[in-house]
Amino acid sequence: MIERFHLQLLTAVDECGTLTLAADKLHLSQSALSHSIKKLEQQLGTAVWEKDGRKLRLTQAGRQILILAKRLLPQFEHTELLLTQIAKGQRGSLRIGMECHPCYQWLLKVVSPFLETWPGVEVDVKQEFQFGGMGALFDYDIDVLVTPDPLFKSGVTFIPVFDFEQRLVVSQSHPLATLQQIEPADLQNQTLITYPVEPQRLDIFSQFLAPAGCTVKRHRHIEATEIMLQMVSAGRGVAALPGWLVDTYARSLKLVSLRLGTKGIMKHIYLGMRNNDVNIDYIADFVRLAKQTENQVDEG
Amino acid sequence: MIERFHLQLLTAVDECGTLTLAADKLHLSQSALSHSIKKLEQQLGTAVWEKDGRKLRLTQAGRQILILAKRLLPQFEHTELLLTQIAKGQRGSLRIGMECHPCYQWLLKVVSPFLETWPGVEVDVKQEFQFGGMGALFDYDIDVLVTPDPLFKSGVTFIPVFDFEQRLVVSQSHPLATLQQIEPADLQNQTLITYPVEPQRLDIFSQFLAPAGCTVKRHRHIEATEIMLQMVSAGRGVAALPGWLVDTYARSLKLVSLRLGTKGIMKHIYLGMRNNDVNIDYIADFVRLAKQTENQVDEG
DNA sequence: TTTATCTATGCATTAATTTCATGGTTTGGC
DNA sequence: GCCAAACCATGAAATTAATGCATAGATAAA
């Protein structure tokens, strides 16, 4: 069996020229190296080098091992370097799961500074989960779940990082645009545009229309946030989206956002993660950066 | 220090699912594996896997090691396979040195069947040596020397493999073409074409012209055998080459070969090799094949 | 020929690995 | 909800391997 040590030994002899000098370099006795090689040679059934005077000359077999050494040793060392970085928390992978369609815009504000602070951490964002965001978290498909609907189960921690109000968006010229607030009945003759997810996961249904026993004239699905806002701007329908998100497009697209009900629909974005991971440096820092965005958005 | 064993261990656990089954596969106790990993984890400063119920789940660090394992282990195994072939003499390299210009044609007849018999042996032919063929042999630049001039020194073995007569080649229409044999004086008014080497290494000088105190009208150098024969065919000069070599071109180029002196210049091709290498299977077989060509050439 | 240098090897010592025995945890069946 | 089975962790003992010392053998240089 060729061991890593043998590769180091061959390399050292190649660099130093003699077994004695190689022994110094490896902080071992010349005897130890001699014994090691003898044993290897017995196992392989072939000599690694032959004596030429008092020098050693690699045999065909020895040359092959040296070639192997020069190829493999750097890879061992590279992985070990990687592991010390992982041990220090400087390196790893952060797989973010998104269970909140409009939050994508917000996420970018968090990821951007994160990437600068943690160049060794690979960030990946996933949006589709076979067994829901929680399943993905438990199955180690993701490391952090961005969701407005936390499930406080044992084994996972959910931390609120951002508060916002879910508001109705309409175009400036829309009949509802002048109202102070929207009541469920106001939407009876409207086209409501939402992301293509089950209605029970949409707050405007579960917290606003359904409790009042109301419905809308038409319900359309659109995947992309910007297209959705373009449609609203063109008067083709209304949508329910986070207030801060509407604000960033309000001027350019001539949009107005309105409170839903008297108190409004107040939401929180939570970051969910496995308890074991909470103390990993770069994950803790991701949470910290996520909390910071609240101020930025309010100011902006 | 990540050792080869750790790579095998990680791979086995990855394949078997549990540490216990991996232990069976590696013919070790479950305890031994557990201890090994614990020690590695201490050295690395990071866990390799974490317990998830009674299963083991790789950590980020563990995944890196597994990636390393899947890349490096096959390379270890490949080299070990190579070494067993080298040990059995099925594989190696045969670097042939040529110190005999016209012998190249002959060599091809030997190399061709050799390559078929020894697919694992890499054959290389060298023709230029800084310190002569013997030096190249001693310096391990070549493994076999093809030469008509053996030097019987200790450490090397020279084996005669092929006998031939060095004859003068002239065109059919040349004035000398009708002679039974050539005497040194016959060449006084001739242009002699030879390979570009020192005259003392040319038999026609050292064994024929020089002893008789004769010389030629002109001496030209040409590197390539076929061009040399074309020149002779065109009546531009005469040359001294092995009889069997001339025979193969005699009809197509309208050439005649003549004996030099009464007894002719008789030569032998020798194969020289280091004593240590004489018993290597594929080298011994190369010698055997070289000896066989004698019959083939005589017949052809 | 002598001396310095280098590798090989037997033997005693030291270190590392492995196993055994056992305890703790989790899972699944009853 | 309890019990048995499966699995991993761990301490201590036993085994095995690696290492260094001392020295012999061999080569090259002086």
XYZ file of C-alpha atoms (C1' of nucleotides) in Angstrom:
660
model
C 0.000 0.000 0.000
C 1.468 3.297 -1.050
C 0.836 5.734 1.787
C 0.968 9.490 1.784
C 4.150 9.201 3.803
C 5.817 7.281 1.002
C 4.946 10.036 -1.425
C 6.517 12.582 0.904
C 9.537 10.405 1.330
C 10.119 9.993 -2.400
C 9.622 13.706 -2.926
C 12.059 14.597 -0.166
C 14.728 12.287 -1.549
C 14.122 13.695 -5.004
C 14.628 17.226 -3.690
C 17.486 16.556 -1.285
C 19.388 14.001 -3.314
C 20.232 11.638 -0.480
C 18.299 9.629 2.034
C 20.256 11.198 4.871
C 19.327 14.770 3.908
C 15.731 13.745 3.266
C 15.661 12.297 6.778
C 16.754 15.658 8.187
C 14.086 17.430 6.230
C 11.375 15.083 7.484
C 12.742 15.198 11.042
C 13.295 11.462 11.075
C 16.343 9.258 11.156
C 17.936 7.936 8.021
C 17.207 4.518 9.418
C 13.481 5.135 9.616
C 13.318 6.095 5.948
C 15.389 3.119 4.954
C 13.083 0.802 6.872
C 9.972 2.422 5.400
C 11.134 2.036 1.842
C 12.279 -1.514 2.405
C 8.844 -2.421 3.648
C 7.161 -0.696 0.721
C 9.414 -2.471 -1.720
C 8.538 -5.810 -0.191
C 4.853 -5.051 -0.494
C 5.137 -3.868 -4.089
C 7.461 -6.665 -5.089
C 9.762 -4.257 -6.880
C 12.596 -1.952 -5.953
C 11.924 1.766 -5.738
C 15.505 2.748 -6.371
C 18.798 1.014 -6.895
C 22.141 1.948 -5.479
C 24.463 3.589 -7.940
C 27.640 4.051 -5.983
C 26.468 5.739 -2.842
C 23.684 7.570 -4.583
C 20.184 6.329 -5.181
C 18.725 6.122 -8.649
C 14.994 5.763 -9.073
C 13.811 2.653 -10.865
C 10.959 2.653 -13.343
C 8.678 1.875 -10.406
C 10.157 4.637 -8.280
C 9.654 7.142 -11.062
C 5.968 6.234 -11.232
C 5.580 6.784 -7.512
C 7.321 10.138 -7.759
C 4.976 11.186 -10.547
C 2.073 10.184 -8.331
C 3.570 12.126 -5.442
C 3.968 15.316 -7.410
C 0.359 15.091 -8.502
C -1.298 14.060 -5.240
C 0.614 15.837 -2.491
C -0.501 19.333 -3.514
C -4.084 18.112 -3.477
C -3.745 16.769 0.048
C -2.268 20.075 1.128
C -4.934 22.113 -0.609
C -7.723 20.205 1.079
C -6.062 20.554 4.456
C -5.813 24.308 3.956
C -9.475 24.339 3.048
C -10.324 22.412 6.189
C -8.474 24.787 8.484
C -10.472 27.602 6.913
C -13.659 25.660 7.463
C -12.572 25.020 11.048
C -12.081 28.738 11.577
C -15.466 29.433 10.021
C -13.958 31.389 7.160
C -15.160 29.033 4.539
C -18.218 26.956 3.861
C -21.395 27.007 1.878
C -24.550 28.940 2.591
C -27.528 27.543 0.764
C -30.424 29.931 1.147
C -33.988 28.772 0.660
C -36.619 31.367 -0.296
C -40.209 30.833 0.764
C -41.217 34.419 0.172
C -41.499 35.516 -3.414
C -41.146 39.282 -3.087
C -38.285 38.911 -0.616
C -35.860 38.269 -3.435
C -35.246 41.996 -3.839
C -34.588 42.283 -0.137
C -32.291 39.262 -0.123
C -30.006 40.887 -2.665
C -29.375 43.690 -0.186
C -28.172 41.129 2.356
C -26.197 38.883 0.055
C -24.240 41.703 -1.517
C -22.317 42.803 1.606
C -22.153 39.190 2.772
C -20.200 38.136 -0.304
C -17.675 40.880 0.320
C -17.151 39.925 3.958
C -16.997 36.185 3.340
C -15.134 35.545 0.092
C -14.597 31.900 1.078
C -18.273 31.129 1.513
C -20.189 29.848 -1.460
C -23.719 31.247 -1.600
C -26.529 29.493 -3.375
C -30.219 30.434 -3.503
C -32.964 27.861 -4.011
C -36.637 28.576 -4.490
C -38.303 25.233 -5.076
C -38.609 22.581 -2.397
C -40.104 19.148 -2.704
C -41.209 19.006 0.919
C -41.414 22.695 1.763
C -38.833 24.988 3.237
C -38.785 23.201 6.572
C -38.222 19.876 4.876
C -35.331 21.352 2.923
C -33.836 22.648 6.155
C -34.155 19.266 7.868
C -32.883 17.413 4.806
C -29.815 19.650 4.634
C -30.810 20.857 1.183
C -30.543 24.394 2.483
C -28.863 26.032 5.474
C -31.033 29.106 5.923
C -34.714 29.523 5.121
C -36.151 32.955 4.324
C -39.834 32.838 5.140
C -42.707 34.918 6.503
C -44.217 31.803 8.091
C -41.935 30.362 10.767
C -42.639 26.964 12.282
C -41.260 26.797 15.773
C -40.217 23.154 15.913
C -37.394 21.753 17.959
C -34.128 21.536 16.087
C -34.610 24.758 14.164
C -34.401 28.395 15.167
C -36.364 31.188 13.530
C -35.201 34.752 13.965
C -37.274 37.749 12.816
C -35.069 40.090 10.819
C -37.324 42.457 8.950
C -40.822 43.877 9.484
C -43.007 45.219 6.731
C -46.592 45.911 5.845
C -48.317 44.018 3.089
C -50.176 46.645 1.045
C -52.402 46.749 -1.986
C -50.764 48.195 -5.093
C -52.817 49.999 -7.676
C -51.964 52.426 -10.435
C -52.250 56.145 -9.702
C -55.251 56.373 -12.051
C -57.080 53.441 -10.508
C -60.529 54.123 -8.939
C -59.295 52.759 -5.591
C -56.154 54.931 -5.617
C -57.715 57.719 -3.631
C -59.011 55.613 -0.742
C -57.413 55.846 2.705
C -57.663 52.115 3.198
C -59.032 49.078 1.410
C -61.827 46.858 2.669
C -62.381 43.297 1.402
C -65.525 44.275 -0.459
C -63.569 46.858 -2.477
C -61.862 44.055 -4.375
C -65.011 42.270 -5.555
C -64.782 43.714 -9.064
C -61.003 43.713 -9.305
C -58.456 41.483 -11.033
C -55.973 40.338 -8.406
C -52.499 39.446 -9.565
C -50.431 37.125 -7.326
C -47.463 34.802 -7.490
C -48.399 31.296 -8.594
C -48.730 29.682 -5.156
C -51.660 28.144 -3.266
C -54.166 30.814 -2.095
C -53.864 29.770 1.561
C -50.242 30.893 1.454
C -51.275 34.361 0.287
C -52.035 36.741 3.134
C -54.523 38.718 1.115
C -56.663 35.596 0.895
C -56.020 34.023 4.264
C -56.022 37.190 6.377
C -58.151 39.596 4.396
C -60.600 38.202 1.854
C -61.366 34.806 3.346
C -62.246 36.044 6.881
C -64.671 38.524 5.331
C -66.137 35.919 3.006
C -65.165 38.044 0.025
C -63.613 37.143 -3.287
C -62.229 38.877 -6.393
C -63.554 39.073 -9.932
C -60.487 37.441 -11.393
C -57.268 35.933 -10.119
C -54.147 35.922 -12.297
C -50.746 34.355 -11.674
C -47.478 36.043 -12.528
C -44.081 34.785 -11.502
C -41.878 37.865 -11.893
C -42.309 40.786 -9.532
C -41.394 43.451 -12.038
C -43.808 42.176 -14.662
C -46.494 42.062 -12.006
C -45.908 45.729 -11.194
C -45.926 46.665 -14.885
C -49.339 45.023 -15.183
C -50.634 46.932 -12.182
C -49.196 50.150 -13.575
C -51.078 49.507 -16.813
C -54.319 49.158 -14.881
C -54.675 45.470 -15.694
C -55.172 44.526 -12.039
C -54.133 45.039 -8.440
C -51.615 43.172 -6.296
C -50.660 42.712 -2.661
C -46.960 43.309 -2.012
C -44.626 44.589 0.706
C -44.838 48.329 1.117
C -41.103 48.921 0.852
C -41.034 47.016 -2.418
C -43.802 49.153 -3.906
C -42.054 52.284 -2.698
C -38.986 51.593 -4.797
C -41.136 51.424 -7.947
C -43.880 53.937 -6.984
C -42.491 56.936 -8.831
C -41.263 55.318 -12.021
C -44.340 53.155 -12.548
C -46.884 55.619 -11.143
C -48.103 53.296 -8.443
C -49.913 53.833 -5.161
C -49.897 51.462 -2.199
C -52.868 51.271 0.172
C -53.444 49.798 3.623
C -55.436 46.579 3.732
C -58.069 46.895 6.434
C -57.928 49.271 9.373
C -54.743 48.008 10.966
C -53.009 46.786 7.857
C -51.449 43.360 7.296
C -48.187 43.375 9.226
C -45.601 40.803 8.274
C -42.170 39.698 9.377
C -39.419 38.012 7.460
C -37.803 35.261 9.493
C -34.550 33.471 8.959
C -34.790 29.813 9.907
C -31.758 27.612 10.517
C -30.792 24.401 12.240
C -29.892 24.927 15.899
C -26.470 23.372 15.288
C -25.638 26.016 12.709
C -26.669 29.102 14.655
C -23.181 29.643 16.019
C -21.298 29.167 12.775
C -19.563 32.500 12.239
C -20.700 33.236 8.723
C -24.275 32.176 9.421
C -24.480 34.397 12.485
C -23.089 37.216 10.367
C -25.684 36.579 7.697
C -28.390 37.057 10.332
C -26.707 40.262 11.527
C -26.578 41.667 7.984
C -30.205 40.689 7.428
C -31.279 42.661 10.492
C -29.321 45.703 9.303
C -31.288 45.959 6.052
C -34.342 47.118 7.995
C -32.759 50.514 8.632
C -31.447 50.823 5.100
C -34.853 50.208 3.566
C -36.586 52.631 5.933
C -34.077 55.303 5.045
C -34.153 54.611 1.311
C -2.616 14.896 8.439
C -5.123 13.307 6.130
C -3.842 9.823 5.339
C -4.832 7.494 2.578
C -6.552 5.399 5.196
C -8.844 8.273 6.096
C -9.851 8.608 2.476
C -10.685 4.912 2.359
C -12.584 5.197 5.596
C -14.708 8.105 4.412
C -15.385 6.333 1.141
C -16.368 3.105 2.873
C -18.772 4.911 5.183
C -20.188 6.782 2.210
C -20.796 3.506 0.402
C -21.966 1.393 3.343
C -23.960 4.027 5.181
C -22.848 3.099 8.688
C -19.563 2.936 10.506
C -20.239 -0.655 11.532
C -20.691 -1.879 7.958
C -17.690 0.126 6.815
C -15.656 -1.590 9.520
C -16.666 -4.991 8.149
C -15.714 -3.924 4.661
C -12.284 -2.749 5.798
C -11.819 -5.827 8.013
C -11.460 -3.702 11.119
C -13.535 -3.148 14.199
C -16.097 -0.409 14.416
C -14.104 0.884 17.341
C -10.937 1.283 15.317
C -12.703 3.458 12.763
C -14.305 5.529 15.464
C -10.912 6.139 17.074
C -9.282 6.975 13.742
C -11.832 9.576 12.881
C -11.777 11.069 16.329
C -8.039 11.531 16.045
C -8.317 13.064 12.602
C -10.987 15.445 13.812
C -8.758 16.551 16.643
C -5.911 17.213 14.250
C -8.078 19.112 11.800
C -9.910 21.000 14.507
C -13.247 20.310 12.877
C -15.793 17.505 12.876
C -15.971 15.218 9.885
C -19.535 14.197 10.456
C -22.244 14.806 12.993
C -24.673 12.344 14.426
C -28.170 12.553 13.073
C -30.095 9.975 15.031
C -28.009 6.876 14.648
C -26.787 7.829 11.219
C -23.801 9.947 10.362
C -24.090 13.051 8.229
C -21.000 14.536 6.656
C -20.133 18.069 7.619
C -18.809 20.625 5.164
C -15.327 19.452 6.090
C -16.246 15.805 5.678
C -17.667 16.490 2.256
C -14.378 18.066 1.194
C -12.455 15.020 2.340
C -14.836 12.734 0.491
C -14.356 14.757 -2.679
C -10.617 14.402 -2.216
C -11.003 10.678 -1.641
C -13.003 10.102 -4.777
C -10.360 11.937 -6.792
C -7.198 10.509 -5.224
C -7.994 6.897 -4.389
C -8.335 5.781 -8.008
C -4.958 7.349 -8.727
C -3.318 5.430 -5.895
C -4.877 2.238 -7.198
C -3.882 2.935 -10.775
C -0.266 3.472 -9.830
C -0.238 0.320 -7.742
C -1.577 -1.651 -10.687
C 1.143 -0.125 -12.830
C 3.763 -1.146 -10.300
C 2.625 -4.757 -10.180
C 2.961 -4.810 -13.968
C 6.414 -3.304 -13.686
C 7.252 -5.895 -11.032
C 6.168 -8.664 -13.386
C 8.195 -7.122 -16.210
C 5.124 -6.467 -18.328
C 5.595 -2.755 -18.352
C 8.434 -0.308 -18.508
C 10.286 1.868 -20.946
C 12.826 0.864 -23.541
C 14.980 3.743 -24.695
C 17.025 2.610 -27.662
C 20.203 4.421 -28.648
C 21.382 4.164 -32.276
C 25.078 4.402 -33.051
C 24.757 2.920 -36.512
C 23.160 5.102 -39.134
C 22.013 2.541 -41.683
C 20.725 0.263 -38.941
C 17.580 2.334 -38.622
C 15.897 0.297 -41.371
C 16.858 -2.878 -39.566
C 15.667 -1.581 -36.212
C 12.177 -1.051 -37.564
C 11.959 -4.781 -38.261
C 12.698 -5.467 -34.578
C 10.577 -2.756 -33.024
C 7.481 -3.633 -34.999
C 6.879 -7.115 -33.510
C 8.172 -5.892 -30.146
C 5.431 -3.291 -29.852
C 2.823 -5.950 -30.492
C 4.189 -8.315 -27.861
C 4.751 -5.623 -25.209
C 1.901 -3.129 -25.338
C 2.823 -1.853 -21.879
C 6.377 -0.943 -22.801
C 7.065 2.530 -24.092
C 9.699 2.552 -26.829
C 11.812 5.570 -27.632
C 14.698 5.870 -30.104
C 17.525 8.370 -29.647
C 20.315 9.075 -32.105
C 22.394 11.878 -30.626
C 24.509 11.427 -27.492
C 26.563 14.035 -25.719
C 29.118 11.528 -24.454
C 28.673 8.723 -26.968
C 26.488 5.674 -26.839
C 28.364 4.152 -23.917
C 27.990 7.347 -21.914
C 24.275 7.393 -22.612
C 24.039 3.799 -21.408
C 25.922 4.562 -18.193
C 23.979 7.782 -17.615
C 20.675 5.951 -17.962
C 19.736 8.100 -20.952
C 19.152 4.915 -22.903
C 18.554 1.276 -21.998
C 19.836 -0.458 -25.133
C 22.562 0.677 -27.508
C 22.565 -0.472 -31.129
C 26.145 -0.268 -32.372
C 28.662 -1.976 -34.643
C 31.473 -1.031 -32.232
C 31.037 -2.713 -28.849
C 33.177 -1.710 -25.902
C 33.510 -4.605 -23.509
C 33.620 -2.738 -20.209
C 32.420 -4.061 -16.899
C 28.849 -3.138 -16.094
C 27.603 -3.500 -19.661
C 26.919 -6.495 -21.849
C 27.172 -6.488 -25.641
C 25.442 -9.208 -27.592
C 25.943 -9.664 -31.387
C 22.574 -9.969 -33.052
C 23.080 -9.487 -36.769
C 25.963 -10.018 -39.230
C 26.294 -8.219 -42.526
C 28.803 -7.202 -45.135
C 29.609 -3.557 -45.761
C 29.644 -3.168 -49.564
C 30.222 -0.401 -52.046
C 27.097 0.811 -53.822
C 27.294 2.162 -57.345
C 24.760 2.706 -60.075
C 24.323 -0.019 -62.712
C 25.853 2.272 -65.322
C 28.860 3.203 -63.197
C 32.331 2.299 -64.619
C 33.071 0.232 -61.474
C 29.783 -1.689 -61.698
C 31.235 -4.572 -63.617
C 34.164 -5.286 -61.289
C 34.189 -8.453 -59.161
C 35.631 -6.568 -56.223
C 36.835 -3.069 -55.371
C 40.376 -2.189 -54.370
C 41.264 1.046 -52.510
C 42.909 2.551 -55.579
C 39.661 2.192 -57.544
C 38.121 4.982 -55.497
C 40.809 7.610 -56.127
C 38.731 9.448 -58.713
C 35.366 8.884 -57.084
C 33.008 11.001 -55.022
C 32.278 9.137 -51.777
C 29.009 9.850 -50.011
C 28.806 9.067 -46.300
C 26.773 9.939 -43.222
C 28.016 13.106 -41.503
C 30.217 11.436 -38.836
C 33.959 11.476 -38.152
C 35.923 9.502 -40.803
C 37.500 7.232 -38.172
C 34.041 5.913 -37.425
C 33.509 4.976 -41.088
C 34.775 1.484 -41.926
C 35.545 2.385 -45.504
C 38.116 4.877 -44.222
C 39.432 3.046 -41.171
C 39.487 -0.484 -42.616
C 39.847 0.061 -46.348
C 41.253 3.378 -47.616
C 43.462 4.400 -44.673
C 45.413 1.107 -44.374
C 46.186 1.293 -48.121
C 47.155 4.962 -47.896
C 44.482 5.828 -50.441
C 41.931 8.622 -50.561
C 38.929 9.702 -52.612
C 38.529 12.612 -55.008
C 35.687 14.099 -53.016
C 33.815 13.338 -49.782
C 30.206 14.397 -49.358
C 27.928 14.134 -46.326
C 24.295 13.147 -46.492
C 22.114 12.387 -43.488
C 19.246 10.419 -44.999
C 19.867 6.905 -46.325
C 17.291 7.102 -49.098
C 18.589 10.405 -50.456
C 22.085 8.944 -50.365
C 20.956 6.022 -52.516
C 19.138 8.342 -54.912
C 22.393 10.254 -55.392
C 24.294 7.042 -56.046
C 21.604 5.918 -58.475
C 21.997 9.218 -60.339
C 25.738 8.580 -60.700
C 26.662 11.472 -58.431
C 28.896 9.305 -56.254
C 29.426 5.980 -54.515
C 28.670 4.922 -50.969
C 29.483 2.152 -48.484
C 26.426 0.541 -46.940
C 25.243 -2.812 -45.580
C 24.652 -5.339 -48.339
C 21.166 -6.233 -47.177
C 20.173 -2.589 -47.215
C 21.359 -2.118 -50.795
C 19.544 -5.292 -51.825
C 16.196 -3.870 -50.845
C 16.716 -0.868 -53.133
C 18.849 -2.557 -55.876
C 16.049 -3.200 -58.375
C 14.050 0.020 -58.016
C 17.055 2.335 -58.054
C 19.203 0.305 -60.468
C 22.032 -0.155 -58.012
C 24.855 -2.668 -57.766
C 26.749 -3.565 -54.587
C 30.382 -4.670 -54.729
C 32.747 -6.368 -52.275
C 35.369 -4.122 -50.714
C 38.721 -5.881 -50.908
C 39.239 -9.613 -51.319
C 37.494 -10.737 -48.130
C 34.979 -7.918 -47.856
C 34.303 -5.808 -44.780
C 32.313 -7.967 -42.396
C 30.365 -6.235 -39.668
C 28.186 -7.148 -36.732
C 25.429 -5.219 -35.034
C 25.623 -5.507 -31.268
C 23.065 -4.681 -28.654
C 24.618 -3.198 -25.538
C 22.831 -2.951 -22.200
C 23.578 -2.579 -18.512
C 24.236 -5.897 -16.804
C 21.415 -5.183 -14.326
C 18.911 -4.971 -17.140
C 19.846 -8.110 -19.061
C 17.282 -10.217 -17.243
C 14.369 -7.809 -17.503
C 11.795 -9.759 -19.478
C 11.060 -7.255 -22.186
C 14.720 -6.402 -22.711
C 15.637 -10.066 -23.076
C 12.803 -10.400 -25.554
C 14.042 -7.415 -27.515
C 17.376 -9.185 -27.906
C 15.610 -12.368 -29.002
C 13.606 -10.493 -31.648
C 16.753 -8.717 -32.835
C 18.485 -12.037 -33.398
C 15.487 -13.344 -35.367
C 15.723 -10.588 -37.972
C 18.893 -12.157 -39.346
C 16.913 -15.014 -40.901
C 14.182 -12.716 -42.167
C 16.650 -10.456 -43.973
C 18.541 -13.392 -45.477
C 15.310 -14.844 -46.777
C 13.935 -11.523 -48.061
C 45.354 3.718 1.986
C 42.771 6.484 4.747
C 38.884 9.138 5.725
C 34.423 10.862 5.070
C 29.919 9.931 3.465
C 26.059 7.298 2.593
C 22.845 3.253 2.930
C 21.355 -1.218 5.229
C 20.116 -3.828 9.186
C 19.546 -6.055 13.930
C 17.775 -4.900 18.156
C 15.758 -2.341 21.914
C 12.514 1.230 22.703
C 8.715 3.921 21.994
C 4.494 5.116 19.894
C 0.404 4.084 17.552
C -3.239 1.165 16.315
C -6.530 -2.273 17.261
C -9.544 -4.908 19.936
C -12.416 -5.965 23.779
C -15.790 -4.789 26.836
C -19.143 -1.650 27.875
C -22.196 2.381 28.136
C -25.265 5.640 25.948
C -28.611 6.837 22.189
C -31.825 6.182 18.707
C -35.155 3.493 16.106
C -38.870 0.468 15.272
C -41.850 -3.275 16.591
C -45.199 -4.995 19.868
C -44.660 3.280 26.157
C -41.523 -0.286 26.692
C -38.179 -3.491 24.943
C -34.986 -5.244 21.720
C -31.986 -4.257 18.070
C -28.746 -1.350 15.822
C -25.397 1.993 16.098
C -21.669 5.036 17.806
C -18.345 6.476 21.643
C -14.859 5.486 24.888
C -11.450 3.619 28.366
C -8.083 0.192 29.039
C -5.434 -3.682 27.570
C -3.079 -6.070 23.980
C -1.066 -6.119 19.824
C 1.373 -4.204 16.152
C 4.105 -0.918 13.871
C 7.328 2.716 13.664
C 11.481 4.808 15.246
C 16.158 5.526 16.807
C 20.623 3.738 18.148
C 24.592 1.462 17.078
C 27.059 -0.482 13.679
C 28.366 -2.877 9.493
C 29.133 -2.550 4.553
C 30.099 0.052 0.534
C 31.663 3.887 -2.184
C 34.079 8.151 -3.343
C 37.387 11.511 -2.460
C 41.824 12.952 -0.574
